[in-house]
Amino acid sequence: MLQRAEQVAHETEPWATDSHNLEGWKSNESVLERLLLETGGTQLTSVVHNSDEHGVGLLATVELVMTGATSDGWLGGQDVHYNICVRFKVSREATGPREIIPITIDCPPTVPATESAGDVGRN
């Protein structure tokens, strides 16, 4: 799952700083929204620390729950869905584009570690 989060971050970076777009760089809020959409996750928290998309330092963070699936046994085993919580940090050095770094975090107690296939989406 972290590999998927890293892929989403890597693919979102050029989109966030597309200088060929007439509107220029995307807002930090829209970057967070895109990360949420692209991961298919459920948002836990979202903070824009600096609304200036050309700012430096930590610009924004979003924490979300991503769900993966694995089989719990050999042939014909039931799929088990597991949750992983990820924090995406959007930052920028003094020069260059924004960088998006995903890191795993501990899920809050309200997020179950696993769910059977029939329980997914039932909250």
PDB file of C-alpha atoms in Angstrom:
ATOM      1  CA  MET A   1       0.000   0.000   0.000  1.00  0.00           C
ATOM      2  CA  LEU A   2       2.822   2.428   0.762  1.00  0.00           C
ATOM      3  CA  GLN A   3       4.141   1.690  -2.728  1.00  0.00           C
ATOM      4  CA  ARG A   4       0.783   2.848  -4.150  1.00  0.00           C
ATOM      5  CA  ALA A   5       0.953   6.009  -2.005  1.00  0.00           C
ATOM      6  CA  GLU A   6       4.470   6.716  -3.298  1.00  0.00           C
ATOM      7  CA  GLN A   7       3.262   6.250  -6.880  1.00  0.00           C
ATOM      8  CA  VAL A   8       0.365   8.677  -6.349  1.00  0.00           C
ATOM      9  CA  ALA A   9       2.730  11.238  -4.791  1.00  0.00           C
ATOM     10  CA  HIS A  10       5.191  10.873  -7.676  1.00  0.00           C
ATOM     11  CA  GLU A  11       2.426  11.294 -10.289  1.00  0.00           C
ATOM     12  CA  THR A  12       0.869  14.266  -8.486  1.00  0.00           C
ATOM     13  CA  GLU A  13       4.071  16.323  -8.233  1.00  0.00           C
ATOM     14  CA  PRO A  14       4.231  17.317 -11.936  1.00  0.00           C
ATOM     15  CA  TRP A  15       0.472  18.007 -11.971  1.00  0.00           C
ATOM     16  CA  ALA A  16       0.853  20.319  -8.963  1.00  0.00           C
ATOM     17  CA  THR A  17       3.482  22.460 -10.690  1.00  0.00           C
ATOM     18  CA  ASP A  18       2.362  22.323 -14.302  1.00  0.00           C
ATOM     19  CA  SER A  19       3.832  25.555 -15.639  1.00  0.00           C
ATOM     20  CA  HIS A  20       2.234  24.906 -19.052  1.00  0.00           C
ATOM     21  CA  ASN A  21      -1.240  25.218 -17.559  1.00  0.00           C
ATOM     22  CA  LEU A  22      -2.797  28.647 -18.098  1.00  0.00           C
ATOM     23  CA  GLU A  23      -3.753  28.829 -14.425  1.00  0.00           C
ATOM     24  CA  GLY A  24      -0.169  28.095 -13.345  1.00  0.00           C
ATOM     25  CA  TRP A  25       0.588  26.092 -10.230  1.00  0.00           C
ATOM     26  CA  LYS A  26      -2.285  24.397  -8.441  1.00  0.00           C
ATOM     27  CA  SER A  27      -3.270  25.571  -4.970  1.00  0.00           C
ATOM     28  CA  ASN A  28      -2.003  23.607  -1.996  1.00  0.00           C
ATOM     29  CA  GLU A  29      -5.611  22.736  -1.112  1.00  0.00           C
ATOM     30  CA  SER A  30      -6.211  21.292  -4.590  1.00  0.00           C
ATOM     31  CA  VAL A  31      -3.045  19.180  -4.250  1.00  0.00           C
ATOM     32  CA  LEU A  32      -4.471  17.640  -1.070  1.00  0.00           C
ATOM     33  CA  GLU A  33      -7.805  17.028  -2.782  1.00  0.00           C
ATOM     34  CA  ARG A  34      -6.056  15.339  -5.700  1.00  0.00           C
ATOM     35  CA  LEU A  35      -4.058  13.051  -3.374  1.00  0.00           C
ATOM     36  CA  LEU A  36      -7.286  11.981  -1.696  1.00  0.00           C
ATOM     37  CA  LEU A  37      -9.014  11.366  -5.019  1.00  0.00           C
ATOM     38  CA  GLU A  38      -6.107   9.477  -6.589  1.00  0.00           C
ATOM     39  CA  THR A  39      -5.603   7.152  -3.592  1.00  0.00           C
ATOM     40  CA  GLY A  40      -9.305   6.421  -3.198  1.00  0.00           C
ATOM     41  CA  GLY A  41      -8.716   6.906   0.509  1.00  0.00           C
ATOM     42  CA  THR A  42     -10.816   8.280   3.325  1.00  0.00           C
ATOM     43  CA  GLN A  43      -9.617  11.582   4.753  1.00  0.00           C
ATOM     44  CA  LEU A  44      -8.719  11.725   8.432  1.00  0.00           C
ATOM     45  CA  THR A  45      -7.237  15.250   8.601  1.00  0.00           C
ATOM     46  CA  SER A  46      -6.207  17.963   6.190  1.00  0.00           C
ATOM     47  CA  VAL A  47      -4.228  21.132   6.953  1.00  0.00           C
ATOM     48  CA  VAL A  48      -2.911  23.851   4.669  1.00  0.00           C
ATOM     49  CA  HIS A  49       0.028  25.322   6.568  1.00  0.00           C
ATOM     50  CA  ASN A  50       0.835  27.942   3.916  1.00  0.00           C
ATOM     51  CA  SER A  51      -1.686  28.927   1.268  1.00  0.00           C
ATOM     52  CA  ASP A  52       1.007  30.352  -1.039  1.00  0.00           C
ATOM     53  CA  GLU A  53       1.670  27.606  -3.595  1.00  0.00           C
ATOM     54  CA  HIS A  54       5.054  29.205  -4.278  1.00  0.00           C
ATOM     55  CA  GLY A  55       5.908  29.297  -0.571  1.00  0.00           C
ATOM     56  CA  VAL A  56       8.748  27.335   1.021  1.00  0.00           C
ATOM     57  CA  GLY A  57       8.860  24.822   3.844  1.00  0.00           C
ATOM     58  CA  LEU A  58       5.934  22.641   4.851  1.00  0.00           C
ATOM     59  CA  LEU A  59       2.952  23.799   2.792  1.00  0.00           C
ATOM     60  CA  ALA A  60       0.225  21.235   3.515  1.00  0.00           C
ATOM     61  CA  THR A  61      -0.500  17.805   4.975  1.00  0.00           C
ATOM     62  CA  VAL A  62      -3.280  15.306   4.579  1.00  0.00           C
ATOM     63  CA  GLU A  63      -3.779  12.100   6.541  1.00  0.00           C
ATOM     64  CA  LEU A  64      -5.912   9.378   5.043  1.00  0.00           C
ATOM     65  CA  VAL A  65      -6.834   5.711   5.238  1.00  0.00           C
ATOM     66  CA  MET A  66      -6.076   3.523   2.229  1.00  0.00           C
ATOM     67  CA  THR A  67      -7.528   0.022   1.935  1.00  0.00           C
ATOM     68  CA  GLY A  68      -5.721  -2.939   0.390  1.00  0.00           C
ATOM     69  CA  ALA A  69      -6.747  -6.562  -0.112  1.00  0.00           C
ATOM     70  CA  THR A  70      -5.041  -9.861   0.487  1.00  0.00           C
ATOM     71  CA  SER A  71      -6.232 -13.460   0.481  1.00  0.00           C
ATOM     72  CA  ASP A  72      -6.364 -15.150   3.878  1.00  0.00           C
ATOM     73  CA  GLY A  73      -5.661 -18.624   2.558  1.00  0.00           C
ATOM     74  CA  TRP A  74      -4.858 -20.853  -0.357  1.00  0.00           C
ATOM     75  CA  LEU A  75      -7.124 -21.305  -3.370  1.00  0.00           C
ATOM     76  CA  GLY A  76     -10.617 -20.112  -2.656  1.00  0.00           C
ATOM     77  CA  GLY A  77      -9.610 -18.205   0.481  1.00  0.00           C
ATOM     78  CA  GLN A  78     -11.624 -15.172   1.455  1.00  0.00           C
ATOM     79  CA  ASP A  79     -10.216 -11.747   0.620  1.00  0.00           C
ATOM     80  CA  VAL A  80      -9.325  -9.730   3.690  1.00  0.00           C
ATOM     81  CA  HIS A  81      -9.174  -5.957   3.391  1.00  0.00           C
ATOM     82  CA  TYR A  82      -6.612  -4.161   5.495  1.00  0.00           C
ATOM     83  CA  ASN A  83      -6.243  -0.491   6.262  1.00  0.00           C
ATOM     84  CA  ILE A  84      -3.094   1.576   6.251  1.00  0.00           C
ATOM     85  CA  CYS A  85      -2.952   5.189   7.352  1.00  0.00           C
ATOM     86  CA  VAL A  86      -0.717   7.537   5.391  1.00  0.00           C
ATOM     87  CA  ARG A  87       0.332  11.156   5.860  1.00  0.00           C
ATOM     88  CA  PHE A  88       1.241  13.076   2.710  1.00  0.00           C
ATOM     89  CA  LYS A  89       3.520  16.061   3.364  1.00  0.00           C
ATOM     90  CA  VAL A  90       3.651  18.731   0.673  1.00  0.00           C
ATOM     91  CA  SER A  91       6.715  20.937   0.913  1.00  0.00           C
ATOM     92  CA  ARG A  92       8.993  23.061  -1.200  1.00  0.00           C
ATOM     93  CA  GLU A  93      12.630  24.040  -0.908  1.00  0.00           C
ATOM     94  CA  ALA A  94      13.774  27.589  -1.699  1.00  0.00           C
ATOM     95  CA  THR A  95      14.059  26.611  -5.370  1.00  0.00           C
ATOM     96  CA  GLY A  96      12.318  23.923  -7.373  1.00  0.00           C
ATOM     97  CA  PRO A  97       8.862  22.371  -7.480  1.00  0.00           C
ATOM     98  CA  ARG A  98       6.773  21.091  -4.589  1.00  0.00           C
ATOM     99  CA  GLU A  99       7.697  17.694  -3.217  1.00  0.00           C
ATOM    100  CA  ILE A 100       5.128  15.222  -1.881  1.00  0.00           C
ATOM    101  CA  ILE A 101       6.308  12.648   0.656  1.00  0.00           C
ATOM    102  CA  PRO A 102       4.029   9.858   1.933  1.00  0.00           C
ATOM    103  CA  ILE A 103       4.778   8.210   5.279  1.00  0.00           C
ATOM    104  CA  THR A 104       2.830   5.578   7.154  1.00  0.00           C
ATOM    105  CA  ILE A 105       1.351   6.598  10.481  1.00  0.00           C
ATOM    106  CA  ASP A 106      -0.521   4.785  13.225  1.00  0.00           C
ATOM    107  CA  CYS A 107      -4.218   4.623  12.460  1.00  0.00           C
ATOM    108  CA  PRO A 108      -6.590   6.058  15.066  1.00  0.00           C
ATOM    109  CA  PRO A 109      -8.413   3.470  17.223  1.00  0.00           C
ATOM    110  CA  THR A 110     -11.622   4.098  15.255  1.00  0.00           C
ATOM    111  CA  VAL A 111     -10.063   2.621  12.090  1.00  0.00           C
ATOM    112  CA  PRO A 112     -10.174  -1.194  12.087  1.00  0.00           C
ATOM    113  CA  ALA A 113      -6.971  -2.974  11.021  1.00  0.00           C
ATOM    114  CA  THR A 114      -8.816  -5.463   8.814  1.00  0.00           C
ATOM    115  CA  GLU A 115     -12.290  -6.051   7.461  1.00  0.00           C
ATOM    116  CA  SER A 116     -13.839  -8.972   5.652  1.00  0.00           C
ATOM    117  CA  ALA A 117     -14.867  -8.288   2.053  1.00  0.00           C
ATOM    118  CA  GLY A 118     -18.520  -7.892   3.024  1.00  0.00           C
ATOM    119  CA  ASP A 119     -17.729  -5.170   5.580  1.00  0.00           C
ATOM    120  CA  VAL A 120     -15.874  -2.782   3.291  1.00  0.00           C
ATOM    121  CA  GLY A 121     -17.664   0.542   2.987  1.00  0.00           C
ATOM    122  CA  ARG A 122     -20.176  -0.330   5.688  1.00  0.00           C
ATOM    123  CA  ASN A 123     -19.822   2.339   8.403  1.00  0.00           C
TER     124      ASN A 123
END
